[in-house]
């Protein structure tokens, strides 16, 4: 029997993504975000509050990078979700991480994160449902250590983790349990 839990944002898994932008003084700002992701073959959507420092930076620079957090950097990734760039000017420096300027957009690339999407802003939307940023992916950078022998990202090597909206936990991912567009193919036979 199912129990009614009311209205909750219960979707699992939620990616742990890090949005990196430049502040007005060219210092780096990074924000942990779980509400967003891919919305097209070359597009991402960020659903964030407009009062975040990151939102202001995105509107001013019209660019950001989006990185997948990995387990070796979980402490910094979580910190980026706790600390506010509006209240802590040295937020990025405290993390001990390093960044370089993207060659494709006006945003930083955090060197320690293994997978980064370079994005230019296509549209900022203000609706009754909140503030949303649509970004076009103009480049993807991956550490060679997370690639397989065919040059594709290997989820096990990526060592990513996901957010659970139920109990606010982080969970490791990586065990393959099926093959997309193949595992259910047997049910296609009539």
PDB file of N, CA and C in Angstrom, residues 17-108:
ATOM      1  N   UNK A  17      25.928  18.990  -9.056  1.00  0.00           N
ATOM      2  CA  UNK A  17      26.613  19.770 -10.081  1.00  0.00           C
ATOM      3  C   UNK A  17      27.180  21.036  -9.459  1.00  0.00           C
ATOM      4  N   UNK A  18      28.322  21.468  -9.967  1.00  0.00           N
ATOM      5  CA  UNK A  18      28.972  22.659  -9.458  1.00  0.00           C
ATOM      6  C   UNK A  18      28.988  23.706 -10.553  1.00  0.00           C
ATOM      7  N   UNK A  19      28.340  24.852 -10.279  1.00  0.00           N
ATOM      8  CA  UNK A  19      28.315  25.957 -11.231  1.00  0.00           C
ATOM      9  C   UNK A  19      29.470  26.886 -10.875  1.00  0.00           C
ATOM     10  N   UNK A  20      30.338  27.153 -11.840  1.00  0.00           N
ATOM     11  CA  UNK A  20      31.468  28.055 -11.608  1.00  0.00           C
ATOM     12  C   UNK A  20      31.313  29.298 -12.470  1.00  0.00           C
ATOM     13  N   UNK A  21      31.512  30.448 -11.832  1.00  0.00           N
ATOM     14  CA  UNK A  21      31.411  31.738 -12.511  1.00  0.00           C
ATOM     15  C   UNK A  21      32.513  32.659 -11.988  1.00  0.00           C
ATOM     16  N   UNK A  22      32.674  33.775 -12.682  1.00  0.00           N
ATOM     17  CA  UNK A  22      33.566  34.828 -12.199  1.00  0.00           C
ATOM     18  C   UNK A  22      32.735  35.928 -11.548  1.00  0.00           C
ATOM     19  N   UNK A  23      33.236  36.410 -10.408  1.00  0.00           N
ATOM     20  CA  UNK A  23      32.669  37.585  -9.756  1.00  0.00           C
ATOM     21  C   UNK A  23      33.093  38.829 -10.532  1.00  0.00           C
ATOM     22  N   UNK A  24      32.537  39.975 -10.186  1.00  0.00           N
ATOM     23  CA  UNK A  24      32.863  41.238 -10.857  1.00  0.00           C
ATOM     24  C   UNK A  24      34.357  41.555 -10.761  1.00  0.00           C
ATOM     25  N   UNK A  25      35.020  41.135  -9.674  1.00  0.00           N
ATOM     26  CA  UNK A  25      36.455  41.402  -9.502  1.00  0.00           C
ATOM     27  C   UNK A  25      37.336  40.276 -10.066  1.00  0.00           C
ATOM     28  N   UNK A  26      36.745  39.393 -10.863  1.00  0.00           N
ATOM     29  CA  UNK A  26      37.434  38.267 -11.519  1.00  0.00           C
ATOM     30  C   UNK A  26      37.852  37.145 -10.574  1.00  0.00           C
ATOM     31  N   UNK A  27      37.378  37.155  -9.340  1.00  0.00           N
ATOM     32  CA  UNK A  27      37.612  36.015  -8.459  1.00  0.00           C
ATOM     33  C   UNK A  27      36.598  34.934  -8.806  1.00  0.00           C
ATOM     34  N   UNK A  28      36.888  33.713  -8.389  1.00  0.00           N
ATOM     35  CA  UNK A  28      36.067  32.550  -8.732  1.00  0.00           C
ATOM     36  C   UNK A  28      34.963  32.343  -7.694  1.00  0.00           C
ATOM     37  N   UNK A  29      33.773  32.026  -8.179  1.00  0.00           N
ATOM     38  CA  UNK A  29      32.658  31.634  -7.323  1.00  0.00           C
ATOM     39  C   UNK A  29      32.171  30.269  -7.809  1.00  0.00           C
ATOM     40  N   UNK A  30      31.935  29.366  -6.868  1.00  0.00           N
ATOM     41  CA  UNK A  30      31.405  28.046  -7.210  1.00  0.00           C
ATOM     42  C   UNK A  30      30.206  27.774  -6.312  1.00  0.00           C
ATOM     43  N   UNK A  31      29.148  27.248  -6.905  1.00  0.00           N
ATOM     44  CA  UNK A  31      27.922  26.934  -6.186  1.00  0.00           C
ATOM     45  C   UNK A  31      27.520  25.484  -6.446  1.00  0.00           C
ATOM     46  N   UNK A  32      27.137  24.779  -5.398  1.00  0.00           N
ATOM     47  CA  UNK A  32      26.621  23.416  -5.492  1.00  0.00           C
ATOM     48  C   UNK A  32      25.142  23.507  -5.850  1.00  0.00           C
ATOM     49  N   UNK A  33      24.741  22.766  -6.877  1.00  0.00           N
ATOM     50  CA  UNK A  33      23.359  22.811  -7.337  1.00  0.00           C
ATOM     51  C   UNK A  33      22.858  21.400  -7.630  1.00  0.00           C
ATOM     52  N   UNK A  34      21.682  21.085  -7.152  1.00  0.00           N
ATOM     53  CA  UNK A  34      21.089  19.787  -7.447  1.00  0.00           C
ATOM     54  C   UNK A  34      19.868  19.904  -8.355  1.00  0.00           C
ATOM     55  N   UNK A  35      19.271  21.078  -8.449  1.00  0.00           N
ATOM     56  CA  UNK A  35      18.048  21.224  -9.222  1.00  0.00           C
ATOM     57  C   UNK A  35      18.364  21.744 -10.605  1.00  0.00           C
ATOM     58  N   UNK A  36      18.696  20.851 -11.481  1.00  0.00           N
ATOM     59  CA  UNK A  36      18.990  21.213 -12.855  1.00  0.00           C
ATOM     60  C   UNK A  36      19.617  20.037 -13.570  1.00  0.00           C
ATOM     61  N   UNK A  37      19.951  20.250 -14.814  1.00  0.00           N
ATOM     62  CA  UNK A  37      20.592  19.191 -15.573  1.00  0.00           C
ATOM     63  C   UNK A  37      20.376  19.369 -17.058  1.00  0.00           C
ATOM     64  N   UNK A  38      20.542  18.306 -17.782  1.00  0.00           N
ATOM     65  CA  UNK A  38      20.430  18.309 -19.232  1.00  0.00           C
ATOM     66  C   UNK A  38      18.979  18.542 -19.636  1.00  0.00           C
ATOM     67  N   UNK A  39      18.775  19.419 -20.635  1.00  0.00           N
ATOM     68  CA  UNK A  39      17.410  19.640 -21.138  1.00  0.00           C
ATOM     69  C   UNK A  39      17.372  19.580 -22.660  1.00  0.00           C
ATOM     70  N   UNK A  40      18.459  19.157 -23.284  1.00  0.00           N
ATOM     71  CA  UNK A  40      18.553  18.992 -24.729  1.00  0.00           C
ATOM     72  C   UNK A  40      19.922  18.422 -25.048  1.00  0.00           C
ATOM     73  N   UNK A  41      20.152  18.044 -26.282  1.00  0.00           N
ATOM     74  CA  UNK A  41      21.420  17.401 -26.629  1.00  0.00           C
ATOM     75  C   UNK A  41      22.623  18.310 -26.438  1.00  0.00           C
ATOM     76  N   UNK A  42      22.413  19.620 -26.466  1.00  0.00           N
ATOM     77  CA  UNK A  42      23.506  20.558 -26.228  1.00  0.00           C
ATOM     78  C   UNK A  42      23.097  21.661 -25.260  1.00  0.00           C
ATOM     79  N   UNK A  43      22.123  21.362 -24.383  1.00  0.00           N
ATOM     80  CA  UNK A  43      21.576  22.370 -23.481  1.00  0.00           C
ATOM     81  C   UNK A  43      21.482  21.859 -22.050  1.00  0.00           C
ATOM     82  N   UNK A  44      21.688  22.784 -21.097  1.00  0.00           N
ATOM     83  CA  UNK A  44      21.464  22.497 -19.685  1.00  0.00           C
ATOM     84  C   UNK A  44      20.531  23.566 -19.121  1.00  0.00           C
ATOM     85  N   UNK A  45      19.837  23.204 -18.057  1.00  0.00           N
ATOM     86  CA  UNK A  45      18.976  24.151 -17.351  1.00  0.00           C
ATOM     87  C   UNK A  45      19.400  24.181 -15.892  1.00  0.00           C
ATOM     88  N   UNK A  46      19.549  25.377 -15.352  1.00  0.00           N
ATOM     89  CA  UNK A  46      19.876  25.571 -13.947  1.00  0.00           C
ATOM     90  C   UNK A  46      18.659  26.203 -13.285  1.00  0.00           C
ATOM     91  N   UNK A  47      18.176  25.593 -12.239  1.00  0.00           N
ATOM     92  CA  UNK A  47      17.050  26.146 -11.483  1.00  0.00           C
ATOM     93  C   UNK A  47      17.601  26.596 -10.148  1.00  0.00           C
ATOM     94  N   UNK A  48      17.862  27.896 -10.033  1.00  0.00           N
ATOM     95  CA  UNK A  48      18.510  28.441  -8.837  1.00  0.00           C
ATOM     96  C   UNK A  48      17.785  29.706  -8.406  1.00  0.00           C
ATOM     97  N   UNK A  49      17.977  30.099  -7.152  1.00  0.00           N
ATOM     98  CA  UNK A  49      17.384  31.349  -6.679  1.00  0.00           C
ATOM     99  C   UNK A  49      18.123  32.525  -7.299  1.00  0.00           C
ATOM    100  N   UNK A  50      17.368  33.541  -7.649  1.00  0.00           N
ATOM    101  CA  UNK A  50      17.974  34.692  -8.315  1.00  0.00           C
ATOM    102  C   UNK A  50      18.852  35.515  -7.381  1.00  0.00           C
ATOM    103  N   UNK A  51      18.696  35.362  -6.082  1.00  0.00           N
ATOM    104  CA  UNK A  51      19.508  36.143  -5.152  1.00  0.00           C
ATOM    105  C   UNK A  51      20.898  35.555  -4.895  1.00  0.00           C
ATOM    106  N   UNK A  52      21.205  34.418  -5.497  1.00  0.00           N
ATOM    107  CA  UNK A  52      22.553  33.841  -5.353  1.00  0.00           C
ATOM    108  C   UNK A  52      23.584  34.710  -6.073  1.00  0.00           C
ATOM    109  N   UNK A  53      24.783  34.755  -5.541  1.00  0.00           N
ATOM    110  CA  UNK A  53      25.898  35.439  -6.192  1.00  0.00           C
ATOM    111  C   UNK A  53      26.109  34.847  -7.585  1.00  0.00           C
ATOM    112  N   UNK A  54      25.987  33.548  -7.695  1.00  0.00           N
ATOM    113  CA  UNK A  54      26.142  32.855  -8.978  1.00  0.00           C
ATOM    114  C   UNK A  54      25.162  33.392 -10.016  1.00  0.00           C
ATOM    115  N   UNK A  55      23.917  33.631  -9.619  1.00  0.00           N
ATOM    116  CA  UNK A  55      22.910  34.154 -10.549  1.00  0.00           C
ATOM    117  C   UNK A  55      23.323  35.526 -11.062  1.00  0.00           C
ATOM    118  N   UNK A  56      23.785  36.371 -10.170  1.00  0.00           N
ATOM    119  CA  UNK A  56      24.245  37.708 -10.564  1.00  0.00           C
ATOM    120  C   UNK A  56      25.415  37.594 -11.535  1.00  0.00           C
ATOM    121  N   UNK A  57      26.368  36.723 -11.226  1.00  0.00           N
ATOM    122  CA  UNK A  57      27.535  36.530 -12.092  1.00  0.00           C
ATOM    123  C   UNK A  57      27.130  36.028 -13.476  1.00  0.00           C
ATOM    124  N   UNK A  58      26.196  35.094 -13.505  1.00  0.00           N
ATOM    125  CA  UNK A  58      25.727  34.549 -14.778  1.00  0.00           C
ATOM    126  C   UNK A  58      25.098  35.649 -15.631  1.00  0.00           C
ATOM    127  N   UNK A  59      24.288  36.495 -15.015  1.00  0.00           N
ATOM    128  CA  UNK A  59      23.639  37.576 -15.764  1.00  0.00           C
ATOM    129  C   UNK A  59      24.664  38.588 -16.282  1.00  0.00           C
ATOM    130  N   UNK A  60      25.719  38.820 -15.529  1.00  0.00           N
ATOM    131  CA  UNK A  60      26.735  39.796 -15.944  1.00  0.00           C
ATOM    132  C   UNK A  60      27.691  39.239 -16.997  1.00  0.00           C
ATOM    133  N   UNK A  61      28.080  37.965 -16.874  1.00  0.00           N
ATOM    134  CA  UNK A  61      29.081  37.375 -17.777  1.00  0.00           C
ATOM    135  C   UNK A  61      28.470  36.562 -18.904  1.00  0.00           C
ATOM    136  N   UNK A  62      27.207  36.167 -18.733  1.00  0.00           N
ATOM    137  CA  UNK A  62      26.494  35.347 -19.725  1.00  0.00           C
ATOM    138  C   UNK A  62      27.234  34.043 -20.044  1.00  0.00           C
ATOM    139  N   UNK A  63      27.868  33.488 -19.003  1.00  0.00           N
ATOM    140  CA  UNK A  63      28.616  32.240 -19.160  1.00  0.00           C
ATOM    141  C   UNK A  63      28.797  31.586 -17.798  1.00  0.00           C
ATOM    142  N   UNK A  64      29.020  30.267 -17.830  1.00  0.00           N
ATOM    143  CA  UNK A  64      29.315  29.500 -16.620  1.00  0.00           C
ATOM    144  C   UNK A  64      29.906  28.166 -17.050  1.00  0.00           C
ATOM    145  N   UNK A  65      30.527  27.485 -16.115  1.00  0.00           N
ATOM    146  CA  UNK A  65      30.895  26.093 -16.351  1.00  0.00           C
ATOM    147  C   UNK A  65      30.107  25.250 -15.361  1.00  0.00           C
ATOM    148  N   UNK A  66      29.864  24.022 -15.733  1.00  0.00           N
ATOM    149  CA  UNK A  66      29.086  23.099 -14.917  1.00  0.00           C
ATOM    150  C   UNK A  66      29.901  21.825 -14.777  1.00  0.00           C
ATOM    151  N   UNK A  67      30.300  21.521 -13.547  1.00  0.00           N
ATOM    152  CA  UNK A  67      31.155  20.356 -13.307  1.00  0.00           C
ATOM    153  C   UNK A  67      30.411  19.282 -12.529  1.00  0.00           C
ATOM    154  N   UNK A  68      30.804  18.036 -12.763  1.00  0.00           N
ATOM    155  CA  UNK A  68      30.304  16.906 -12.000  1.00  0.00           C
ATOM    156  C   UNK A  68      31.233  16.734 -10.801  1.00  0.00           C
ATOM    157  N   UNK A  69      30.653  16.713  -9.622  1.00  0.00           N
ATOM    158  CA  UNK A  69      31.439  16.521  -8.408  1.00  0.00           C
ATOM    159  C   UNK A  69      31.857  15.064  -8.293  1.00  0.00           C
ATOM    160  N   UNK A  70      33.064  14.832  -7.782  1.00  0.00           N
ATOM    161  CA  UNK A  70      33.525  13.465  -7.554  1.00  0.00           C
ATOM    162  C   UNK A  70      33.794  13.252  -6.068  1.00  0.00           C
ATOM    163  N   UNK A  71      33.819  11.994  -5.656  1.00  0.00           N
ATOM    164  CA  UNK A  71      33.952  11.645  -4.246  1.00  0.00           C
ATOM    165  C   UNK A  71      35.236  12.198  -3.614  1.00  0.00           C
ATOM    166  N   UNK A  72      36.385  12.183  -4.304  1.00  0.00           N
ATOM    167  CA  UNK A  72      37.571  12.761  -3.664  1.00  0.00           C
ATOM    168  C   UNK A  72      37.430  14.249  -3.301  1.00  0.00           C
ATOM    169  N   UNK A  73      36.487  14.943  -3.909  1.00  0.00           N
ATOM    170  CA  UNK A  73      36.302  16.375  -3.639  1.00  0.00           C
ATOM    171  C   UNK A  73      34.931  16.664  -3.029  1.00  0.00           C
ATOM    172  N   UNK A  74      34.365  15.666  -2.332  1.00  0.00           N
ATOM    173  CA  UNK A  74      33.027  15.808  -1.758  1.00  0.00           C
ATOM    174  C   UNK A  74      32.983  16.896  -0.688  1.00  0.00           C
ATOM    175  N   UNK A  75      34.054  17.061   0.088  1.00  0.00           N
ATOM    176  CA  UNK A  75      34.061  18.079   1.137  1.00  0.00           C
ATOM    177  C   UNK A  75      33.930  19.480   0.529  1.00  0.00           C
ATOM    178  N   UNK A  76      34.729  19.771  -0.487  1.00  0.00           N
ATOM    179  CA  UNK A  76      34.654  21.079  -1.145  1.00  0.00           C
ATOM    180  C   UNK A  76      33.306  21.251  -1.837  1.00  0.00           C
ATOM    181  N   UNK A  77      32.818  20.199  -2.488  1.00  0.00           N
ATOM    182  CA  UNK A  77      31.532  20.285  -3.196  1.00  0.00           C
ATOM    183  C   UNK A  77      30.409  20.615  -2.226  1.00  0.00           C
ATOM    184  N   UNK A  78      30.395  19.974  -1.077  1.00  0.00           N
ATOM    185  CA  UNK A  78      29.362  20.250  -0.079  1.00  0.00           C
ATOM    186  C   UNK A  78      29.518  21.660   0.478  1.00  0.00           C
ATOM    187  N   UNK A  79      30.756  22.064   0.742  1.00  0.00           N
ATOM    188  CA  UNK A  79      31.038  23.418   1.230  1.00  0.00           C
ATOM    189  C   UNK A  79      30.475  24.471   0.281  1.00  0.00           C
ATOM    190  N   UNK A  80      30.591  24.221  -1.024  1.00  0.00           N
ATOM    191  CA  UNK A  80      30.076  25.174  -2.012  1.00  0.00           C
ATOM    192  C   UNK A  80      28.550  25.291  -1.950  1.00  0.00           C
ATOM    193  N   UNK A  81      27.896  24.337  -1.311  1.00  0.00           N
ATOM    194  CA  UNK A  81      26.452  24.415  -1.110  1.00  0.00           C
ATOM    195  C   UNK A  81      26.071  25.023   0.225  1.00  0.00           C
ATOM    196  N   UNK A  82      27.032  25.078   1.152  1.00  0.00           N
ATOM    197  CA  UNK A  82      26.784  25.644   2.480  1.00  0.00           C
ATOM    198  C   UNK A  82      27.096  27.138   2.509  1.00  0.00           C
ATOM    199  N   UNK A  83      28.244  27.494   1.947  1.00  0.00           N
ATOM    200  CA  UNK A  83      28.729  28.878   2.005  1.00  0.00           C
ATOM    201  C   UNK A  83      28.101  29.728   0.904  1.00  0.00           C
ATOM    202  N   UNK A  84      27.783  30.952   1.238  1.00  0.00           N
ATOM    203  CA  UNK A  84      27.208  31.889   0.269  1.00  0.00           C
ATOM    204  C   UNK A  84      28.271  32.847  -0.238  1.00  0.00           C
ATOM    205  N   UNK A  85      28.357  32.972  -1.556  1.00  0.00           N
ATOM    206  CA  UNK A  85      29.269  33.934  -2.154  1.00  0.00           C
ATOM    207  C   UNK A  85      28.891  35.363  -1.822  1.00  0.00           C
ATOM    208  N   UNK A  86      27.630  35.600  -1.452  1.00  0.00           N
ATOM    209  CA  UNK A  86      27.199  36.932  -1.038  1.00  0.00           C
ATOM    210  C   UNK A  86      27.739  37.304   0.340  1.00  0.00           C
ATOM    211  N   UNK A  87      28.077  36.305   1.155  1.00  0.00           N
ATOM    212  CA  UNK A  87      28.524  36.558   2.527  1.00  0.00           C
ATOM    213  C   UNK A  87      29.988  36.207   2.768  1.00  0.00           C
ATOM    214  N   UNK A  88      30.581  35.413   1.884  1.00  0.00           N
ATOM    215  CA  UNK A  88      31.947  34.943   2.089  1.00  0.00           C
ATOM    216  C   UNK A  88      32.766  35.223   0.837  1.00  0.00           C
ATOM    217  N   UNK A  89      33.530  36.295   0.860  1.00  0.00           N
ATOM    218  CA  UNK A  89      34.285  36.727  -0.324  1.00  0.00           C
ATOM    219  C   UNK A  89      35.377  35.734  -0.718  1.00  0.00           C
ATOM    220  N   UNK A  90      35.933  35.012   0.248  1.00  0.00           N
ATOM    221  CA  UNK A  90      37.029  34.080  -0.044  1.00  0.00           C
ATOM    222  C   UNK A  90      36.562  32.622  -0.103  1.00  0.00           C
ATOM    223  N   UNK A  91      35.317  32.431  -0.462  1.00  0.00           N
ATOM    224  CA  UNK A  91      34.708  31.096  -0.502  1.00  0.00           C
ATOM    225  C   UNK A  91      35.549  30.112  -1.319  1.00  0.00           C
ATOM    226  N   UNK A  92      35.906  30.466  -2.543  1.00  0.00           N
ATOM    227  CA  UNK A  92      36.660  29.533  -3.377  1.00  0.00           C
ATOM    228  C   UNK A  92      38.052  29.279  -2.801  1.00  0.00           C
ATOM    229  N   UNK A  93      38.729  30.298  -2.340  1.00  0.00           N
ATOM    230  CA  UNK A  93      40.074  30.141  -1.788  1.00  0.00           C
ATOM    231  C   UNK A  93      40.074  29.186  -0.602  1.00  0.00           C
ATOM    232  N   UNK A  94      39.037  29.240   0.234  1.00  0.00           N
ATOM    233  CA  UNK A  94      38.945  28.355   1.406  1.00  0.00           C
ATOM    234  C   UNK A  94      38.889  26.881   1.008  1.00  0.00           C
ATOM    235  N   UNK A  95      38.395  26.606  -0.180  1.00  0.00           N
ATOM    236  CA  UNK A  95      38.253  25.206  -0.611  1.00  0.00           C
ATOM    237  C   UNK A  95      39.593  24.543  -0.900  1.00  0.00           C
ATOM    238  N   UNK A  96      40.598  25.337  -1.230  1.00  0.00           N
ATOM    239  CA  UNK A  96      41.903  24.774  -1.590  1.00  0.00           C
ATOM    240  C   UNK A  96      41.973  24.278  -3.024  1.00  0.00           C
ATOM    241  N   UNK A  97      40.895  24.448  -3.784  1.00  0.00           N
ATOM    242  CA  UNK A  97      40.885  24.010  -5.176  1.00  0.00           C
ATOM    243  C   UNK A  97      41.498  25.093  -6.060  1.00  0.00           C
ATOM    244  N   UNK A  98      41.707  24.745  -7.326  1.00  0.00           N
ATOM    245  CA  UNK A  98      42.347  25.652  -8.280  1.00  0.00           C
ATOM    246  C   UNK A  98      41.486  25.776  -9.532  1.00  0.00           C
ATOM    247  N   UNK A  99      41.581  26.951 -10.169  1.00  0.00           N
ATOM    248  CA  UNK A  99      40.788  27.168 -11.377  1.00  0.00           C
ATOM    249  C   UNK A  99      41.629  27.872 -12.432  1.00  0.00           C
ATOM    250  N   UNK A 100      41.271  27.589 -13.692  1.00  0.00           N
ATOM    251  CA  UNK A 100      41.853  28.281 -14.840  1.00  0.00           C
ATOM    252  C   UNK A 100      40.694  28.813 -15.666  1.00  0.00           C
ATOM    253  N   UNK A 101      40.973  29.795 -16.496  1.00  0.00           N
ATOM    254  CA  UNK A 101      39.928  30.373 -17.350  1.00  0.00           C
ATOM    255  C   UNK A 101      39.597  29.406 -18.492  1.00  0.00           C
ATOM    256  N   UNK A 102      38.322  29.228 -18.733  1.00  0.00           N
ATOM    257  CA  UNK A 102      37.870  28.443 -19.873  1.00  0.00           C
ATOM    258  C   UNK A 102      38.373  29.100 -21.150  1.00  0.00           C
ATOM    259  N   UNK A 103      38.714  28.283 -22.128  1.00  0.00           N
ATOM    260  CA  UNK A 103      39.131  28.819 -23.427  1.00  0.00           C
ATOM    261  C   UNK A 103      37.932  29.154 -24.310  1.00  0.00           C
ATOM    262  N   UNK A 104      36.726  28.710 -23.895  1.00  0.00           N
ATOM    263  CA  UNK A 104      35.548  28.885 -24.747  1.00  0.00           C
ATOM    264  C   UNK A 104      34.512  29.856 -24.213  1.00  0.00           C
ATOM    265  N   UNK A 105      34.470  30.051 -22.888  1.00  0.00           N
ATOM    266  CA  UNK A 105      33.484  30.960 -22.292  1.00  0.00           C
ATOM    267  C   UNK A 105      34.149  31.777 -21.197  1.00  0.00           C
ATOM    268  N   UNK A 106      33.496  32.841 -20.784  1.00  0.00           N
ATOM    269  CA  UNK A 106      34.031  33.728 -19.747  1.00  0.00           C
ATOM    270  C   UNK A 106      33.671  33.185 -18.361  1.00  0.00           C
ATOM    271  N   UNK A 107      34.279  32.050 -18.035  1.00  0.00           N
ATOM    272  CA  UNK A 107      34.006  31.386 -16.760  1.00  0.00           C
ATOM    273  C   UNK A 107      35.205  30.505 -16.395  1.00  0.00           C
ATOM    274  N   UNK A 108      35.350  30.192 -15.106  1.00  0.00           N
ATOM    275  CA  UNK A 108      36.469  29.364 -14.670  1.00  0.00           C
ATOM    276  C   UNK A 108      36.187  27.869 -14.823  1.00  0.00           C
TER     277      UNK A 108
END
